Amino acid sequence: MLDKSVSFIPITMFRPSNAPSLPKIQLPEGYHFVFYQLGDAQAWCRIETAVQEFETEADAAVYFEKAFAPFSNELQRRMLFIENPKGEKVATFTAWWTEEKAPRLHWLGVLPTEQRKGLAKALAIRVTQLLHDYYPEQDLYLTTQTWSHVAVKLYQKLNYQIIRNQDYQNIINILNTAEK
């Protein structure tokens, strides 16, 4: 969930191509990864709206249609979901690219009822692995914000680094304060 009690500052992070190995993926019993299939847009919209990335599922659908739908073949090898033991899609993350065509982790979301089970970590590891496979020897990127300070700390544990800019010290101060 987004923590809108802290100031909003955009953050860009990168993981060097020569970063240390990733930890082993661990999913709870009965949970498993699945790639996007035609018709999964609704699940993506539901998850991203539940974590407050969009006001409504209709707003999420407009974004999906513009940003993802034109690349349906790519989605089938880049957009991951985690299904729970009931077969419901409860989390998502995408191995995408930046406007400059650099490898990018994009749109991490875990339903609030499914958080604190290691799903975000499992997705971050798996999407990082995919991007390293698709773009060998390239640094990986992601954009996030201080409202996602829990995710920022997860990314840092996976050797992603905050790109220093004029807001760097303010970002660090917010991250340190949000820990408490």
XYZ file of C-alpha atoms in Angstrom:
180
model
C 0.000 0.000 0.000
C 1.106 3.529 -0.593
C 1.957 5.556 2.500
C 0.602 8.985 1.651
C 1.489 10.277 5.115
C 5.017 11.053 3.872
C 6.027 13.601 1.255
C 5.845 12.408 -2.339
C 9.191 12.399 -4.154
C 9.822 10.324 -7.291
C 12.724 7.875 -7.071
C 14.701 6.178 -9.824
C 16.706 3.112 -8.855
C 19.087 0.838 -10.740
C 20.662 -2.564 -10.232
C 24.108 -2.932 -11.754
C 24.530 -5.809 -14.188
C 27.346 -7.141 -11.996
C 25.326 -7.041 -8.757
C 25.568 -10.036 -6.412
C 23.395 -13.077 -7.036
C 19.748 -12.921 -6.074
C 18.312 -14.947 -3.206
C 16.240 -18.047 -3.897
C 12.560 -17.401 -4.602
C 10.208 -18.570 -1.890
C 6.460 -18.588 -2.372
C 3.980 -19.719 0.262
C 2.616 -23.219 -0.232
C -0.003 -23.338 -2.973
C 1.024 -20.011 -4.570
C 2.584 -19.958 -8.017
C 3.709 -17.666 -10.829
C 1.744 -17.340 -14.056
C 2.384 -15.150 -17.065
C -0.219 -12.804 -18.532
C -2.853 -14.374 -20.739
C -5.504 -12.610 -22.790
C -8.190 -11.421 -20.383
C -5.831 -10.782 -17.433
C -6.054 -7.001 -17.811
C -8.967 -6.950 -15.378
C -6.879 -8.730 -12.715
C -4.046 -6.228 -13.224
C -6.485 -3.315 -12.879
C -8.029 -4.810 -9.725
C -4.634 -5.314 -8.056
C -3.211 -1.903 -8.981
C -6.377 -0.119 -7.867
C -6.386 -2.027 -4.570
C -2.904 -0.682 -3.778
C -4.054 2.878 -4.568
C -2.098 3.348 -7.781
C -5.371 4.343 -9.480
C -8.562 5.886 -8.156
C -10.773 3.391 -9.995
C -10.406 0.206 -11.989
C -11.708 2.165 -14.989
C -8.740 4.566 -14.636
C -6.392 1.570 -14.446
C -8.009 0.087 -17.562
C -7.396 3.309 -19.514
C -3.720 3.144 -18.545
C -3.491 -0.569 -19.376
C -5.022 -0.058 -22.816
C -2.576 2.725 -23.628
C 0.634 1.345 -22.110
C 0.323 -2.446 -22.273
C -2.431 -3.604 -24.651
C -0.497 -2.706 -27.826
C 2.166 -5.219 -26.747
C 0.032 -8.314 -26.078
C 2.726 -10.727 -27.317
C 5.319 -9.133 -25.037
C 2.931 -9.248 -22.083
C 2.833 -13.043 -22.323
C 6.532 -13.213 -21.452
C 6.892 -10.071 -19.344
C 3.843 -9.563 -17.108
C 3.849 -11.905 -14.143
C 1.130 -12.664 -11.656
C 1.062 -14.752 -8.532
C -2.009 -16.901 -8.049
C -3.116 -17.993 -4.595
C -4.195 -21.581 -3.822
C -7.728 -20.731 -5.062
C -6.328 -19.754 -8.481
C -6.972 -16.029 -7.940
C -4.436 -13.518 -9.227
C -3.302 -11.632 -6.136
C -0.031 -9.935 -7.147
C 1.672 -8.633 -10.278
C 4.942 -7.169 -11.577
C 6.172 -6.596 -15.121
C 9.576 -6.950 -16.803
C 9.227 -3.929 -19.098
C 11.449 -1.262 -20.646
C 12.038 2.483 -20.301
C 11.374 5.055 -23.009
C 15.069 4.668 -23.865
C 14.532 0.879 -24.216
C 16.500 0.065 -21.047
C 15.241 -2.867 -18.913
C 12.708 -1.734 -16.331
C 10.761 -3.301 -13.483
C 7.248 -1.918 -13.731
C 4.082 -1.772 -11.595
C 4.563 -3.992 -8.551
C 1.291 -4.647 -6.741
C 0.096 -7.104 -4.105
C -3.502 -7.151 -2.888
C -3.633 -5.791 0.678
C -5.155 -9.065 1.941
C -2.137 -10.948 0.537
C 0.636 -8.663 1.783
C 3.298 -9.733 4.304
C 3.610 -13.199 2.743
C 6.769 -12.542 0.712
C 4.921 -12.161 -2.589
C 6.451 -8.785 -3.469
C 9.937 -10.107 -2.769
C 9.306 -13.224 -4.868
C 8.028 -11.104 -7.767
C 10.930 -8.654 -7.507
C 13.427 -11.511 -7.636
C 11.681 -13.258 -10.545
C 11.239 -10.092 -12.618
C 14.870 -9.140 -11.958
C 15.907 -12.605 -13.184
C 13.765 -12.237 -16.307
C 15.276 -8.862 -17.124
C 18.811 -10.145 -16.610
C 17.939 -12.979 -19.023
C 16.372 -10.639 -21.604
C 19.066 -7.946 -21.267
C 22.341 -9.625 -20.300
C 25.045 -7.348 -18.965
C 22.749 -4.305 -18.732
C 21.811 -2.375 -15.625
C 18.147 -2.647 -14.623
C 15.945 0.304 -13.702
C 12.747 1.062 -11.869
C 10.853 4.156 -10.852
C 8.973 4.445 -7.612
C 8.277 7.095 -4.988
C 8.729 7.787 -1.313
C 5.107 6.724 -0.748
C 6.363 3.205 -1.568
C 9.122 3.262 1.051
C 8.486 -0.373 2.009
C 9.126 -1.417 -1.609
C 12.211 0.833 -1.797
C 13.710 -1.044 1.151
C 12.928 -4.358 -0.569
C 14.637 -3.206 -3.755
C 17.672 -2.079 -1.770
C 17.981 -5.566 -0.261
C 18.133 -6.870 -3.847
C 21.026 -4.490 -4.623
C 19.037 -1.737 -6.313
C 20.500 1.686 -5.646
C 18.810 5.072 -5.567
C 20.105 7.347 -8.301
C 21.412 10.474 -6.649
C 19.799 13.710 -7.712
C 18.801 17.002 -6.093
C 16.187 15.170 -3.972
C 18.522 12.413 -2.759
C 18.993 13.677 0.805
C 15.261 14.352 1.218
C 14.539 10.815 -0.027
C 17.003 9.320 2.452
C 15.511 11.380 5.294
C 11.988 10.177 4.441
C 13.128 6.550 4.160
C 14.924 6.759 7.510
C 11.938 8.407 9.211
C 9.460 5.943 7.689
C 11.417 3.028 9.207
C 10.384 4.078 12.703
